[in-house]
Amino acid sequence: MQRASRLKRELSLLATEPPPGVTCWQNENQLDELRAQILGGADTPYEKGIFNLEIVVPERYPFEPPKIRFLTPIYHPNIDSAGRICLDVLKLPPKGAWRPSLNISTLLTSIQLLMAEPNPDDPLMADISSEYKYNKQLFLLRAKEWTEKYASQ
């Protein structure tokens, strides 16, 4: 019950005061399945891209973090080809930094920040990570190409 009332509160806040560049909604009246869109930030290779994400809220939420993955392909060192995201706030301690005080809005904002500032030292995609570190121009070019190919409307 706590999960349902908290999710309703979070969704209503996301509808009325969403973080800039983020939208989130219920997927076909399923309270535990949400969809989100993140707009690629200005001055990033993802600029003008619209990235779709799937959010699955576990039974134990907020004591367990939601499972979030990209549905739109994205060229990024911390996001793999299945859309999984390497981000500490998406994992429980001791490896992660999830806390029940965090919410879906915070997570989507963190993902948006990760898109703008990749963390090449904790990659899911080692090849993209080394490209980001040692050949940033090529990384930026490829990320921009993927954005145009997969995230343009």
Coordinates of N, CA, C and O in Angstrom, one line a residue:
M1 N 0.8 -1.2 0.0 CA 0.0 0.0 0.0 C 0.9 1.3 0.0 O 0.6 2.2 -0.7
Q2 N 1.9 1.2 0.8 CA 2.8 2.3 0.9 C 3.4 2.7 -0.5 O 3.5 3.8 -0.9
R3 N 3.7 1.6 -1.3 CA 4.3 1.8 -2.6 C 3.3 2.5 -3.5 O 3.6 3.4 -4.2
A4 N 2.0 2.1 -3.5 CA 1.0 2.6 -4.4 C 0.8 4.1 -4.1 O 0.7 4.9 -5.0
S5 N 0.7 4.5 -2.8 CA 0.4 5.9 -2.5 C 1.6 6.7 -2.8 O 1.5 7.9 -3.3
R6 N 2.8 6.2 -2.5 CA 4.0 7.0 -2.9 C 4.1 7.2 -4.4 O 4.5 8.2 -4.8
L7 N 3.9 6.1 -5.2 CA 4.0 6.2 -6.6 C 3.0 7.2 -7.2 O 3.3 8.0 -8.0
K8 N 1.7 7.2 -6.6 CA 0.7 8.2 -7.1 C 1.2 9.6 -6.8 O 1.1 10.5 -7.7
R9 N 1.8 9.8 -5.6 CA 2.3 11.1 -5.3 C 3.4 11.5 -6.2 O 3.5 12.6 -6.7
E10 N 4.4 10.6 -6.5 CA 5.5 10.9 -7.3 C 5.0 11.2 -8.8 O 5.5 12.1 -9.4
L11 N 4.1 10.4 -9.3 CA 3.6 10.6 -10.6 C 2.9 11.9 -10.8 O 3.0 12.6 -11.8
S12 N 2.1 12.3 -9.8 CA 1.4 13.5 -9.8 C 2.4 14.7 -9.8 O 2.2 15.7 -10.5
L13 N 3.5 14.6 -9.0 CA 4.5 15.6 -9.0 C 5.2 15.7 -10.3 O 5.5 16.7 -10.9
L14 N 5.5 14.5 -10.9 CA 6.2 14.4 -12.2 C 5.3 15.1 -13.3 O 5.8 15.6 -14.3
A15 N 4.0 14.9 -13.2 CA 3.1 15.5 -14.1 C 3.0 17.0 -14.0 O 2.9 17.8 -15.0
T16 N 3.0 17.5 -12.8 CA 2.8 19.0 -12.5 C 4.1 19.7 -12.5 O 4.2 20.9 -13.0
E17 N 5.2 19.1 -12.0 CA 6.5 19.8 -11.9 C 7.6 18.9 -12.3 O 8.5 18.5 -11.5
P18 N 7.6 18.5 -13.6 CA 8.7 17.6 -14.0 C 10.0 18.3 -14.1 O 10.1 19.5 -14.3
P19 N 11.1 17.5 -13.9 CA 12.4 18.1 -14.0 C 12.6 18.6 -15.5 O 12.0 18.0 -16.4
P20 N 13.3 19.6 -15.8 CA 13.5 20.1 -17.2 C 14.0 19.0 -18.1 O 14.9 18.3 -17.7
G21 N 13.3 18.8 -19.2 CA 13.7 17.8 -20.2 C 13.3 16.4 -19.9 O 13.8 15.5 -20.5
V22 N 12.4 16.2 -18.9 CA 12.0 14.9 -18.5 C 10.5 14.8 -18.4 O 9.9 15.6 -17.9
T23 N 10.0 13.7 -19.0 CA 8.6 13.4 -18.8 C 8.5 11.9 -18.3 O 9.3 11.1 -18.7
C24 N 7.4 11.6 -17.5 CA 7.2 10.3 -17.0 C 5.8 10.0 -16.9 O 5.0 10.9 -16.5
W25 N 5.3 8.8 -17.2 CA 3.9 8.5 -17.1 C 3.7 7.0 -16.9 O 4.6 6.2 -17.1
Q26 N 2.5 6.6 -16.5 CA 2.2 5.2 -16.3 C 2.0 4.6 -17.7 O 1.4 5.1 -18.6
N27 N 2.4 3.3 -17.8 CA 2.3 2.5 -19.0 C 1.0 1.8 -18.9 O 0.9 0.8 -18.2
E28 N -0.1 2.3 -19.6 CA -1.4 1.6 -19.7 C -1.9 1.2 -18.4 O -2.2 0.0 -18.1
N29 N -2.1 2.1 -17.5 CA -2.7 1.9 -16.1 C -2.0 0.8 -15.3 O -2.6 0.3 -14.3
Q30 N -0.8 0.5 -15.6 CA 0.0 -0.4 -14.8 C 0.8 0.5 -13.8 O 1.7 1.2 -14.2
L31 N 0.5 0.4 -12.5 CA 1.2 1.2 -11.6 C 2.7 0.9 -11.5 O 3.5 1.8 -11.2
D32 N 3.0 -0.3 -11.7 CA 4.5 -0.7 -11.5 C 5.3 -0.6 -12.8 O 6.4 -0.9 -12.8
E33 N 4.6 -0.2 -13.9 CA 5.4 -0.1 -15.1 C 5.2 1.3 -15.7 O 4.1 1.8 -16.0
L34 N 6.3 2.1 -15.7 CA 6.2 3.5 -16.2 C 7.1 3.6 -17.4 O 7.9 2.8 -17.7
R35 N 6.8 4.7 -18.1 CA 7.6 5.1 -19.3 C 8.1 6.5 -19.0 O 7.5 7.3 -18.3
A36 N 9.3 6.8 -19.5 CA 9.8 8.1 -19.4 C 10.5 8.5 -20.7 O 10.9 7.7 -21.5
Q37 N 10.6 9.8 -20.9 CA 11.4 10.4 -22.0 C 12.4 11.4 -21.4 O 12.0 12.2 -20.6
I38 N 13.6 11.3 -21.9 CA 14.6 12.3 -21.5 C 15.0 13.0 -22.8 O 15.4 12.3 -23.8
L39 N 15.0 14.3 -22.8 CA 15.6 15.1 -24.0 C 17.1 15.2 -23.8 O 17.5 15.5 -22.7
G40 N 17.8 14.9 -24.9 CA 19.2 15.1 -24.8 C 19.6 16.5 -24.5 O 19.0 17.5 -25.1
G41 N 20.5 16.7 -23.7 CA 20.9 18.1 -23.2 C 21.6 18.9 -24.3 O 22.2 18.4 -25.2
A42 N 21.4 20.2 -24.2 CA 22.1 21.2 -25.1 C 23.6 21.0 -24.9 O 24.1 20.7 -23.9
D43 N 24.3 21.2 -26.0 CA 25.8 21.1 -26.0 C 26.3 19.7 -25.6 O 27.4 19.5 -25.1
T44 N 25.5 18.7 -25.9 CA 25.9 17.3 -25.7 C 25.7 16.6 -27.1 O 24.9 17.1 -27.9
P45 N 26.3 15.5 -27.3 CA 26.1 14.8 -28.6 C 24.6 14.3 -28.7 O 24.2 13.8 -29.8
Y46 N 23.9 14.3 -27.6 CA 22.5 13.8 -27.6 C 21.5 14.9 -27.8 O 20.3 14.7 -27.7
E47 N 22.0 16.1 -28.0 CA 21.1 17.3 -28.2 C 20.0 17.0 -29.3 O 20.3 16.4 -30.3
K48 N 18.8 17.4 -29.0 CA 17.7 17.3 -29.9 C 17.1 15.8 -29.9 O 16.2 15.5 -30.6
G49 N 17.8 14.9 -29.2 CA 17.3 13.5 -29.2 C 16.3 13.3 -28.2 O 16.3 14.0 -27.1
I50 N 15.3 12.4 -28.4 CA 14.3 12.1 -27.4 C 14.5 10.6 -27.1 O 14.4 9.7 -28.0
F51 N 14.9 10.3 -25.9 CA 15.2 9.0 -25.5 C 14.1 8.4 -24.6 O 13.8 9.0 -23.6
N52 N 13.6 7.2 -25.0 CA 12.6 6.6 -24.2 C 13.2 5.6 -23.2 O 14.1 4.9 -23.6
L53 N 12.6 5.5 -22.1 CA 13.1 4.6 -21.0 C 11.9 3.9 -20.4 O 10.8 4.3 -20.5
E54 N 12.2 2.7 -19.9 CA 11.2 1.8 -19.3 C 11.6 1.8 -17.8 O 12.8 1.7 -17.4
I55 N 10.6 2.0 -16.9 CA 10.8 1.9 -15.5 C 9.9 0.9 -14.9 O 8.7 0.9 -15.0
V56 N 10.5 -0.1 -14.2 CA 9.8 -1.2 -13.6 C 10.0 -1.0 -12.1 O 11.1 -1.0 -11.6
V57 N 8.9 -0.8 -11.4 CA 8.9 -0.5 -10.0 C 8.7 -1.8 -9.2 O 7.7 -2.4 -9.3
P58 N 9.7 -2.2 -8.4 CA 9.6 -3.5 -7.7 C 8.6 -3.4 -6.5 O 8.3 -2.3 -6.0
E59 N 8.2 -4.6 -6.1 CA 7.3 -4.7 -4.9 C 7.8 -3.9 -3.7 O 7.0 -3.4 -3.0
R60 N 9.1 -4.0 -3.5 CA 9.6 -3.4 -2.3 C 10.0 -1.9 -2.4 O 10.6 -1.4 -1.5
Y61 N 9.6 -1.3 -3.5 CA 9.9 0.1 -3.6 C 9.1 0.9 -2.5 O 8.0 0.5 -2.1
P62 N 9.7 1.9 -1.8 CA 11.0 2.6 -2.1 C 12.2 2.0 -1.4 O 13.3 2.6 -1.4
F63 N 12.1 0.7 -0.8 CA 13.3 0.1 -0.2 C 14.2 -0.5 -1.2 O 15.3 -1.0 -0.8
E64 N 13.8 -0.6 -2.4 CA 14.5 -1.2 -3.5 C 14.4 -0.2 -4.7 O 13.3 0.3 -4.9
P65 N 15.5 0.0 -5.4 CA 15.4 1.0 -6.5 C 14.6 0.4 -7.7 O 14.6 -0.8 -7.9
P66 N 13.9 1.3 -8.5 CA 13.3 0.8 -9.7 C 14.3 0.3 -10.7 O 15.5 0.7 -10.7
K67 N 13.9 -0.6 -11.6 CA 14.8 -1.0 -12.7 C 14.5 -0.1 -13.9 O 13.3 0.0 -14.3
I68 N 15.5 0.6 -14.3 CA 15.3 1.6 -15.4 C 16.3 1.2 -16.5 O 17.4 0.9 -16.3
R69 N 15.7 1.2 -17.8 CA 16.6 0.9 -18.9 C 16.1 1.8 -20.1 O 15.0 2.1 -20.2
F70 N 17.1 2.0 -21.0 CA 16.8 2.8 -22.2 C 16.1 1.9 -23.2 O 16.6 0.7 -23.4
L71 N 15.1 2.3 -23.8 CA 14.5 1.6 -24.9 C 15.0 2.1 -26.2 O 15.0 1.4 -27.2
T72 N 15.5 3.4 -26.2 CA 16.1 4.0 -27.4 C 17.6 3.7 -27.4 O 18.2 4.0 -26.3
P73 N 18.1 3.1 -28.4 CA 19.6 2.9 -28.4 C 20.4 4.2 -28.2 O 20.0 5.2 -28.8
I74 N 21.4 4.1 -27.4 CA 22.2 5.3 -27.2 C 23.7 4.9 -27.1 O 24.0 3.8 -26.6
Y75 N 24.6 5.7 -27.7 CA 26.0 5.4 -27.7 C 26.6 6.1 -26.5 O 26.8 7.3 -26.5
H76 N 26.9 5.3 -25.5 CA 27.4 5.9 -24.2 C 28.2 4.8 -23.4 O 27.8 3.6 -23.4
P77 N 29.2 5.2 -22.8 CA 30.1 4.3 -22.0 C 29.4 3.6 -20.9 O 29.8 2.5 -20.5
N78 N 28.4 4.2 -20.3 CA 27.7 3.6 -19.1 C 26.3 3.0 -19.4 O 25.6 2.7 -18.5
I79 N 26.0 2.9 -20.7 CA 24.7 2.3 -21.1 C 25.0 1.2 -22.1 O 25.6 1.5 -23.2
D80 N 24.6 0.0 -21.9 CA 24.9 -1.1 -22.8 C 23.8 -1.2 -23.9 O 22.8 -0.5 -23.9
S81 N 24.1 -2.2 -24.8 CA 23.2 -2.4 -26.0 C 21.8 -2.8 -25.6 O 20.8 -2.7 -26.3
A82 N 21.6 -3.4 -24.3 CA 20.3 -3.8 -23.9 C 19.6 -2.6 -23.2 O 18.5 -2.8 -22.7
G83 N 20.3 -1.5 -23.1 CA 19.7 -0.3 -22.4 C 19.9 -0.2 -20.9 O 19.5 0.7 -20.3
R84 N 20.7 -1.2 -20.4 CA 21.0 -1.2 -19.0 C 21.9 0.0 -18.6 O 22.8 0.3 -19.4
I85 N 21.8 0.6 -17.5 CA 22.5 1.8 -17.1 C 23.4 1.5 -15.9 O 22.9 0.9 -14.9
C86 N 24.6 1.9 -16.0 CA 25.5 1.7 -14.8 C 25.6 3.0 -14.1 O 26.2 4.0 -14.5
L87 N 24.9 3.1 -13.0 CA 24.7 4.3 -12.2 C 24.5 3.9 -10.7 O 23.6 3.1 -10.5
D88 N 25.3 4.4 -9.8 CA 25.3 3.9 -8.4 C 23.9 4.1 -7.8 O 23.5 3.2 -7.0
V89 N 23.1 5.1 -8.1 CA 21.8 5.3 -7.4 C 20.8 4.3 -7.9 O 19.7 4.2 -7.3
L90 N 21.1 3.5 -8.9 CA 20.2 2.5 -9.4 C 20.4 1.1 -8.7 O 19.8 0.1 -9.0
K91 N 21.4 1.1 -7.8 CA 21.8 -0.1 -7.1 C 21.7 0.0 -5.6 O 22.0 1.1 -5.1
L92 N 21.4 -1.1 -4.9 CA 21.3 -1.1 -3.5 C 22.8 -1.0 -2.9 O 23.7 -1.6 -3.5
P93 N 22.9 -0.5 -1.7 CA 24.2 -0.6 -1.0 C 24.5 -2.0 -0.7 O 23.6 -2.8 -0.7
P94 N 25.7 -2.5 -0.6 CA 27.0 -1.7 -0.4 C 27.6 -1.2 -1.8 O 28.3 -0.3 -1.8
K95 N 27.2 -1.9 -2.9 CA 27.8 -1.5 -4.2 C 27.2 -0.2 -4.7 O 27.8 0.6 -5.4
G96 N 25.9 0.1 -4.3 CA 25.2 1.2 -4.9 C 24.9 2.3 -3.9 O 25.3 2.2 -2.7
A97 N 24.2 3.3 -4.3 CA 23.9 4.4 -3.4 C 22.4 4.7 -3.3 O 22.0 5.8 -2.9
W98 N 21.6 3.7 -3.6 CA 20.1 3.9 -3.5 C 19.7 4.1 -2.1 O 20.2 3.4 -1.2
R99 N 18.8 5.1 -1.9 CA 18.2 5.3 -0.5 C 16.7 5.5 -0.7 O 16.3 6.1 -1.7
P100 N 15.9 5.1 0.2 CA 14.4 5.2 0.1 C 14.0 6.7 -0.1 O 12.9 7.0 -0.5
S101 N 14.9 7.6 0.4 CA 14.6 9.0 0.2 C 14.7 9.5 -1.2 O 14.1 10.6 -1.5
L102 N 15.3 8.8 -2.1 CA 15.4 9.1 -3.5 C 14.1 8.8 -4.1 O 13.3 8.0 -3.6
N103 N 13.8 9.4 -5.3 CA 12.5 9.1 -6.0 C 12.8 9.0 -7.5 O 13.9 9.2 -7.9
I104 N 11.8 8.7 -8.2 CA 11.9 8.5 -9.7 C 12.4 9.8 -10.4 O 13.2 9.7 -11.3
S105 N 11.9 10.9 -10.0 CA 12.3 12.2 -10.5 C 13.8 12.4 -10.3 O 14.5 12.8 -11.3
T106 N 14.3 12.1 -9.1 CA 15.7 12.2 -8.9 C 16.5 11.3 -9.8 O 17.6 11.6 -10.3
L107 N 16.1 10.0 -9.9 CA 16.8 9.1 -10.7 C 16.8 9.5 -12.2 O 17.9 9.4 -12.8
L108 N 15.7 10.0 -12.7 CA 15.7 10.5 -14.1 C 16.6 11.7 -14.3 O 17.3 11.8 -15.3
T109 N 16.7 12.5 -13.3 CA 17.6 13.7 -13.4 C 19.1 13.2 -13.4 O 19.9 13.7 -14.1
S110 N 19.3 12.2 -12.5 CA 20.7 11.6 -12.4 C 21.1 10.9 -13.8 O 22.2 11.1 -14.2
I111 N 20.1 10.3 -14.4 CA 20.4 9.7 -15.7 C 20.7 10.7 -16.8 O 21.6 10.6 -17.6
Q112 N 19.9 11.8 -16.7 CA 20.1 12.9 -17.6 C 21.5 13.5 -17.4 O 22.2 13.8 -18.4
L113 N 22.0 13.7 -16.2 CA 23.3 14.2 -15.9 C 24.4 13.2 -16.4 O 25.4 13.6 -16.9
L114 N 24.1 11.9 -16.2 CA 25.1 10.9 -16.7 C 25.2 11.0 -18.2 O 26.3 10.8 -18.8
M115 N 24.1 11.3 -18.9 CA 24.2 11.4 -20.4 C 25.1 12.6 -20.7 O 25.9 12.5 -21.7
A116 N 25.0 13.7 -20.0 CA 25.8 14.9 -20.2 C 27.3 14.7 -19.8 O 28.2 15.2 -20.4
E117 N 27.5 13.9 -18.7 CA 28.8 13.7 -18.2 C 29.0 12.2 -18.0 O 28.9 11.7 -16.8
P118 N 29.4 11.5 -19.0 CA 29.7 10.0 -18.8 C 30.8 9.8 -17.8 O 31.6 10.7 -17.5
N119 N 30.7 8.6 -17.2 CA 31.8 8.2 -16.2 C 32.6 7.1 -16.8 O 32.3 5.9 -16.7
P120 N 33.7 7.4 -17.6 CA 34.4 6.4 -18.3 C 35.2 5.4 -17.3 O 35.7 4.4 -17.8
D121 N 35.3 5.8 -16.1 CA 36.0 4.9 -15.1 C 35.2 3.8 -14.5 O 35.6 2.9 -13.8
D122 N 33.8 3.8 -14.8 CA 32.9 2.8 -14.4 C 32.0 2.4 -15.5 O 30.8 2.5 -15.5
P123 N 32.7 1.9 -16.6 CA 31.9 1.6 -17.9 C 31.2 0.3 -17.9 O 31.5 -0.6 -17.2
L124 N 30.1 0.3 -18.7 CA 29.5 -1.0 -19.1 C 30.0 -1.4 -20.4 O 30.0 -2.6 -20.8
M125 N 30.4 -0.4 -21.2 CA 30.9 -0.6 -22.6 C 32.4 -0.2 -22.6 O 32.7 1.0 -22.8
A126 N 33.3 -1.1 -22.4 CA 34.7 -0.8 -22.3 C 35.3 -0.1 -23.6 O 36.0 0.9 -23.5
D127 N 34.8 -0.6 -24.7 CA 35.3 0.0 -26.0 C 34.9 1.5 -26.1 O 35.7 2.3 -26.5
I128 N 33.6 1.8 -25.8 CA 33.1 3.1 -25.9 C 33.8 4.0 -24.9 O 34.1 5.2 -25.1
S129 N 34.1 3.4 -23.7 CA 34.8 4.1 -22.6 C 36.2 4.6 -23.0 O 36.5 5.7 -22.8
S130 N 36.9 3.7 -23.6 CA 38.3 4.0 -24.0 C 38.3 5.0 -25.2 O 39.1 5.9 -25.2
E131 N 37.3 4.9 -26.0 CA 37.1 5.9 -27.1 C 36.8 7.3 -26.5 O 37.4 8.3 -26.9
Y132 N 35.9 7.3 -25.5 CA 35.6 8.6 -24.8 C 36.8 9.2 -24.2 O 37.1 10.4 -24.3
K133 N 37.7 8.3 -23.6 CA 38.9 8.8 -22.9 C 40.0 9.3 -23.9 O 40.6 10.3 -23.7
Y134 N 40.2 8.5 -24.9 CA 41.4 8.7 -25.8 C 41.1 9.2 -27.1 O 42.0 9.6 -27.8
N135 N 39.9 9.2 -27.6 CA 39.5 9.8 -28.9 C 38.1 10.4 -28.8 O 37.2 10.0 -29.4
K136 N 38.1 11.5 -28.0 CA 36.8 12.1 -27.7 C 36.0 12.6 -29.0 O 34.8 12.5 -29.0
Q137 N 36.8 13.1 -30.0 CA 36.1 13.6 -31.2 C 35.4 12.4 -31.9 O 34.2 12.6 -32.3
L138 N 36.0 11.3 -32.0 CA 35.3 10.1 -32.6 C 34.1 9.7 -31.7 O 33.0 9.4 -32.3
F139 N 34.2 9.7 -30.4 CA 33.1 9.4 -29.5 C 32.0 10.3 -29.8 O 30.8 9.9 -30.0
L140 N 32.2 11.6 -29.8 CA 31.2 12.6 -30.0 C 30.5 12.5 -31.3 O 29.3 12.6 -31.4
L141 N 31.3 12.2 -32.4 CA 30.7 12.0 -33.7 C 29.8 10.8 -33.7 O 28.7 10.9 -34.2
R142 N 30.2 9.6 -33.2 CA 29.4 8.4 -33.2 C 28.2 8.6 -32.3 O 27.1 8.2 -32.7
A143 N 28.3 9.3 -31.1 CA 27.1 9.5 -30.3 C 26.1 10.4 -31.0 O 24.9 10.1 -30.9
K144 N 26.6 11.4 -31.7 CA 25.7 12.3 -32.5 C 25.0 11.5 -33.6 O 23.8 11.6 -33.8
E145 N 25.8 10.6 -34.3 CA 25.2 9.8 -35.4 C 24.1 8.9 -34.8 O 23.0 8.8 -35.4
W146 N 24.3 8.2 -33.7 CA 23.3 7.4 -33.1 C 22.1 8.1 -32.7 O 21.0 7.7 -32.8
T147 N 22.3 9.3 -32.1 CA 21.2 10.2 -31.7 C 20.3 10.5 -32.9 O 19.1 10.4 -32.9
E148 N 21.0 10.9 -34.0 CA 20.2 11.2 -35.2 C 19.5 10.0 -35.8 O 18.3 10.1 -36.2
K149 N 20.1 8.9 -35.7 CA 19.6 7.6 -36.3 C 18.4 7.1 -35.4 O 17.4 6.7 -35.9
Y150 N 18.6 7.1 -34.1 CA 17.6 6.4 -33.2 C 16.7 7.3 -32.4 O 15.7 6.9 -32.0
A151 N 17.2 8.5 -32.1 CA 16.4 9.4 -31.1 C 15.8 10.6 -31.8 O 15.3 11.5 -31.0
S152 N 15.8 10.7 -33.1 CA 15.2 11.9 -33.7 C 13.7 11.6 -34.0 O 13.4 10.5 -34.3
Q153 N 12.9 12.6 -33.8 CA 11.5 12.4 -34.0 C 11.1 12.9 -35.4 O 11.5 13.9 -35.9

